[in-house]
Amino acid sequence: MTKKPFILTLFIILLFNTAITYSQELKLSNLFCDNMVLQRGTEVPVWGVAAPKEKIRVKFAGQSVTTRTGKNGKWMVVLAPMEASKTPREMTISGKKEIVFSNVVVGEVWICSGQSNMQFSVSNAPEVDALLSSAKNIRSFEVKRTVSFKEEDNVSGKWKDVPPSSAVAFGFAYFLEKAEDIPIGIIHASWGSSSLEAWMPRDMADEFPYFKDIMNDLDADTETRNRINKALSSGEERTTKEDIFMRRQPNILYNAMMKPLAPYACRGLVWYQGERNTRYYSGVPMVNEDNWYHRVIGMKEYGDVLQSWVKRYRKEWKNKKMHFSVVMLPGYGKGTNNNPDIDSKSPTAMSWAWMRESQQKVLDLPYTSVVNTIDLGDETDVHPKDKLPIGKRLALLAQKHTLNKDIVAEGPVLDQVKAQDNGLVIYFNNAKGLKTIDQKDPRGFWIADESMQWHMAGAKIVGETVVLSNDAIKNPVYVRYAFAGKPDVNLANAADLPAYPFRTDNEIPTDE
């Protein structure tokens, strides 16, 4: 007598759950909505959910593509590559019901991500703010700043027919649009004081033991997890203190703000991040209540982790040619957590120079670029306002490296060093029209012999080379250029693009 009611109850539960599954309405990722920009010249995935086995049809720009949902209700179709178009069109998605998105255009789509200097608003950068009145054909998707302990399928936000809030992202979009005269779409996903680790997929723990330790500790930290869940449940009411606490955790920004963006078709990702990882030169520091948020990798290892991060994102987007444009950290006068007060002009001080060197390791990978900011920044402000040149240089790099334009997009880059008499001759790539921006002799060069005692070098431009010497050094061997926290530099090429910092020695710092 007791068995039949149990079976009947179980049957009703199963029937109810099945009904819920099969009544799932047609929905798309939030990335697909009115005002969206689709990437030109490549296949464009479109995806969402509906009832299992439901037939889905997507129509856009003369294309009609169909599929059926899987058992889990998920579906995806792929539109064939399209040419850029400023003409607004409708996208129709139909199943048991029909959804129509209006004002859809095709152009160049970029994700702009990182920490506070990417989040830095247009209104706080006067030169960038002045461009708003002449901006056109720029649209944006602002990703809601939140976290999650699991990888999310959807993201909060919507496309708007307005420029992004980020000064760097808007400047980039503005100059790219002016050059190409096509729609530019920016997906802006940044959060101040976030580390590289905050944007790392959990499975990168398989490659980096330090990240595995951090994630294991987060899993076991019930107090932290409860605190974050409580902050999330309070929604917009959460305090700034709780906001900071969440965004300085590992992995959980990726889960909520980046994972759901894949595989939205885009040309690439602009990455302006690194400040959080400059507090130590090497390794992951032990932490206490005062510096718990510093438990991230240091400057030395950052470049290796960044390379793997790029590869992992390309895997997520299923796009081996997805371009990554990294914004080099600009000039800044502070040192590390252990030694913050440094000589910002010294080539040996523990400064952001070591992070810039690490960031440039990304160039070992194909389809990457680094925006040189060595002539920018602020001695005392970690949030400098000179964001306009960054946007210009990002646009130049995008034109050259992703749109195959025959332009000069980088400043002089070290090619080789040769000994000459009692000096050294520096040869560069991208050195046509080599000059100084103030018509004075080049500054920022230091040389050393085998003793590794560094001396400021006298420098002269000879053709497309720079000749270095110092009477105190008979046989100079090594060179460091602009290798300081806030170097004084003036070397550029005919395109007014600054020379990239470099060093030719293998010496490792000792003041950590």
Short mmCIF file of N, CA and C in Angstrom, two decimals, residues 209-276:
data_model
loop_
_atom_site.label_atom_id
_atom_site.label_comp_id
_atom_site.label_asym_id
_atom_site.label_seq_id
_atom_site.Cartn_x
_atom_site.Cartn_y
_atom_site.Cartn_z
N PRO A 209 50.99 25.41 -10.78
CA PRO A 209 50.75 24.96 -9.41
C PRO A 209 50.37 26.08 -8.45
N TYR A 210 50.95 27.28 -8.65
CA TYR A 210 50.62 28.38 -7.75
C TYR A 210 49.14 28.73 -7.84
N PHE A 211 48.59 28.66 -9.07
CA PHE A 211 47.18 28.97 -9.25
C PHE A 211 46.30 27.87 -8.67
N LYS A 212 46.78 26.65 -8.77
CA LYS A 212 46.05 25.53 -8.16
C LYS A 212 45.97 25.72 -6.65
N ASP A 213 47.06 26.15 -6.03
CA ASP A 213 47.07 26.39 -4.58
C ASP A 213 46.06 27.49 -4.21
N ILE A 214 46.07 28.55 -5.01
CA ILE A 214 45.16 29.67 -4.74
C ILE A 214 43.71 29.23 -4.84
N MET A 215 43.41 28.44 -5.87
CA MET A 215 42.04 27.99 -6.06
C MET A 215 41.62 26.99 -4.98
N ASN A 216 42.54 26.12 -4.59
CA ASN A 216 42.22 25.17 -3.50
C ASN A 216 41.93 25.93 -2.20
N ASP A 217 42.70 26.98 -1.96
CA ASP A 217 42.47 27.77 -0.75
C ASP A 217 41.12 28.48 -0.81
N LEU A 218 40.76 28.98 -2.00
CA LEU A 218 39.46 29.64 -2.14
C LEU A 218 38.32 28.65 -1.92
N ASP A 219 38.49 27.45 -2.45
CA ASP A 219 37.47 26.41 -2.25
C ASP A 219 37.25 26.11 -0.77
N ALA A 220 38.34 26.12 -0.02
CA ALA A 220 38.27 25.74 1.40
C ALA A 220 37.91 26.91 2.31
N ASP A 221 37.92 28.11 1.75
CA ASP A 221 37.68 29.31 2.57
C ASP A 221 36.19 29.61 2.64
N THR A 222 35.52 28.95 3.54
CA THR A 222 34.07 29.11 3.68
C THR A 222 33.69 30.53 4.03
N GLU A 223 34.48 31.17 4.85
CA GLU A 223 34.18 32.54 5.27
C GLU A 223 34.17 33.50 4.07
N THR A 224 35.18 33.37 3.20
CA THR A 224 35.24 34.23 2.02
C THR A 224 34.08 33.96 1.08
N ARG A 225 33.80 32.68 0.85
CA ARG A 225 32.72 32.33 -0.07
C ARG A 225 31.37 32.82 0.46
N ASN A 226 31.16 32.69 1.74
CA ASN A 226 29.90 33.17 2.32
C ASN A 226 29.80 34.69 2.22
N ARG A 227 30.93 35.35 2.43
CA ARG A 227 30.93 36.81 2.34
C ARG A 227 30.60 37.28 0.93
N ILE A 228 31.16 36.58 -0.06
CA ILE A 228 30.88 36.95 -1.46
C ILE A 228 29.43 36.65 -1.81
N ASN A 229 28.94 35.50 -1.42
CA ASN A 229 27.54 35.16 -1.71
C ASN A 229 26.59 36.17 -1.07
N LYS A 230 26.91 36.62 0.13
CA LYS A 230 26.07 37.61 0.80
C LYS A 230 26.10 38.94 0.03
N ALA A 231 27.29 39.32 -0.43
CA ALA A 231 27.41 40.57 -1.21
C ALA A 231 26.63 40.48 -2.51
N LEU A 232 26.71 39.31 -3.16
CA LEU A 232 25.97 39.11 -4.41
C LEU A 232 24.47 39.19 -4.19
N SER A 233 24.01 38.62 -3.09
CA SER A 233 22.57 38.61 -2.80
C SER A 233 22.04 40.01 -2.50
N SER A 234 22.93 40.91 -2.09
CA SER A 234 22.49 42.28 -1.80
C SER A 234 22.38 43.13 -3.06
N GLY A 235 22.83 42.58 -4.21
CA GLY A 235 22.68 43.26 -5.49
C GLY A 235 23.36 44.61 -5.53
N GLU A 236 22.62 45.62 -5.99
CA GLU A 236 23.18 46.96 -6.12
C GLU A 236 23.42 47.62 -4.77
N GLU A 237 22.95 47.00 -3.71
CA GLU A 237 23.09 47.58 -2.38
C GLU A 237 24.44 47.28 -1.75
N ARG A 238 25.26 46.46 -2.38
CA ARG A 238 26.52 46.08 -1.76
C ARG A 238 27.44 47.29 -1.63
N THR A 239 28.28 47.26 -0.63
CA THR A 239 29.17 48.38 -0.34
C THR A 239 30.41 48.35 -1.23
N THR A 240 31.09 49.48 -1.29
CA THR A 240 32.34 49.55 -2.04
C THR A 240 33.37 48.58 -1.48
N LYS A 241 33.37 48.43 -0.17
CA LYS A 241 34.31 47.51 0.47
C LYS A 241 34.06 46.08 -0.01
N GLU A 242 32.80 45.68 -0.10
CA GLU A 242 32.49 44.34 -0.57
C GLU A 242 32.81 44.21 -2.06
N ASP A 243 32.61 45.29 -2.78
CA ASP A 243 32.91 45.31 -4.21
C ASP A 243 34.39 45.03 -4.44
N ILE A 244 35.23 45.71 -3.68
CA ILE A 244 36.68 45.52 -3.80
C ILE A 244 37.06 44.11 -3.39
N PHE A 245 36.45 43.61 -2.35
CA PHE A 245 36.76 42.27 -1.87
C PHE A 245 36.48 41.23 -2.95
N MET A 246 35.39 41.39 -3.68
CA MET A 246 35.03 40.42 -4.71
C MET A 246 35.97 40.47 -5.90
N ARG A 247 36.25 41.69 -6.38
CA ARG A 247 37.00 41.80 -7.63
C ARG A 247 38.47 41.44 -7.47
N ARG A 248 38.95 41.31 -6.23
CA ARG A 248 40.34 40.94 -6.01
C ARG A 248 40.52 39.45 -5.75
N GLN A 249 39.50 38.68 -6.03
CA GLN A 249 39.59 37.22 -5.89
C GLN A 249 40.02 36.60 -7.23
N PRO A 250 40.56 35.39 -7.18
CA PRO A 250 40.96 34.72 -8.43
C PRO A 250 39.78 34.08 -9.15
N ASN A 251 39.86 33.99 -10.47
CA ASN A 251 38.98 33.16 -11.30
C ASN A 251 37.54 33.63 -11.43
N ILE A 252 36.96 34.17 -10.38
CA ILE A 252 35.51 34.36 -10.38
C ILE A 252 35.04 35.52 -11.26
N LEU A 253 35.95 36.41 -11.66
CA LEU A 253 35.59 37.42 -12.66
C LEU A 253 35.49 36.77 -14.04
N TYR A 254 36.44 35.89 -14.33
CA TYR A 254 36.38 35.15 -15.59
C TYR A 254 35.06 34.41 -15.72
N ASN A 255 34.68 33.72 -14.67
CA ASN A 255 33.45 32.91 -14.71
C ASN A 255 32.23 33.73 -15.09
N ALA A 256 32.12 34.94 -14.53
CA ALA A 256 30.92 35.73 -14.70
C ALA A 256 30.98 36.72 -15.85
N MET A 257 32.18 37.23 -16.16
CA MET A 257 32.28 38.35 -17.08
C MET A 257 32.98 38.05 -18.40
N MET A 258 33.71 36.93 -18.47
CA MET A 258 34.44 36.62 -19.70
C MET A 258 33.97 35.32 -20.34
N LYS A 259 33.84 34.26 -19.56
CA LYS A 259 33.43 32.98 -20.11
C LYS A 259 32.15 33.08 -20.95
N PRO A 260 31.13 33.82 -20.51
CA PRO A 260 29.89 33.88 -21.30
C PRO A 260 30.03 34.63 -22.62
N LEU A 261 31.14 35.35 -22.81
CA LEU A 261 31.33 36.08 -24.07
C LEU A 261 31.74 35.16 -25.21
N ALA A 262 32.35 34.03 -24.88
CA ALA A 262 32.80 33.10 -25.91
C ALA A 262 31.63 32.24 -26.40
N PRO A 263 31.58 31.98 -27.71
CA PRO A 263 32.54 32.33 -28.76
C PRO A 263 32.06 33.49 -29.64
N TYR A 264 31.53 34.58 -29.05
CA TYR A 264 31.05 35.69 -29.85
C TYR A 264 32.15 36.14 -30.80
N ALA A 265 31.84 36.23 -32.07
CA ALA A 265 32.85 36.52 -33.09
C ALA A 265 33.43 37.92 -32.89
N CYS A 266 34.74 38.00 -32.82
CA CYS A 266 35.41 39.28 -32.64
C CYS A 266 36.77 39.22 -33.31
N ARG A 267 37.35 40.40 -33.53
CA ARG A 267 38.68 40.45 -34.14
C ARG A 267 39.76 40.15 -33.11
N GLY A 268 39.53 40.61 -31.87
CA GLY A 268 40.56 40.38 -30.87
C GLY A 268 40.19 40.98 -29.53
N LEU A 269 41.19 41.03 -28.65
CA LEU A 269 41.00 41.50 -27.29
C LEU A 269 42.12 42.47 -26.92
N VAL A 270 41.74 43.64 -26.42
CA VAL A 270 42.70 44.60 -25.90
C VAL A 270 42.81 44.39 -24.39
N TRP A 271 44.03 44.22 -23.90
CA TRP A 271 44.27 43.87 -22.50
C TRP A 271 45.11 44.94 -21.84
N TYR A 272 44.50 45.70 -20.93
CA TYR A 272 45.22 46.73 -20.18
C TYR A 272 45.14 46.34 -18.71
N GLN A 273 46.13 45.57 -18.27
CA GLN A 273 46.16 45.04 -16.92
C GLN A 273 47.60 44.75 -16.55
N GLY A 274 47.89 44.69 -15.27
CA GLY A 274 49.23 44.35 -14.82
C GLY A 274 49.61 45.05 -13.53
N GLU A 275 48.98 46.18 -13.25
CA GLU A 275 49.33 46.94 -12.06
C GLU A 275 49.21 46.10 -10.79
N ARG A 276 48.16 45.28 -10.71
CA ARG A 276 47.97 44.45 -9.52
C ARG A 276 49.09 43.44 -9.34
#
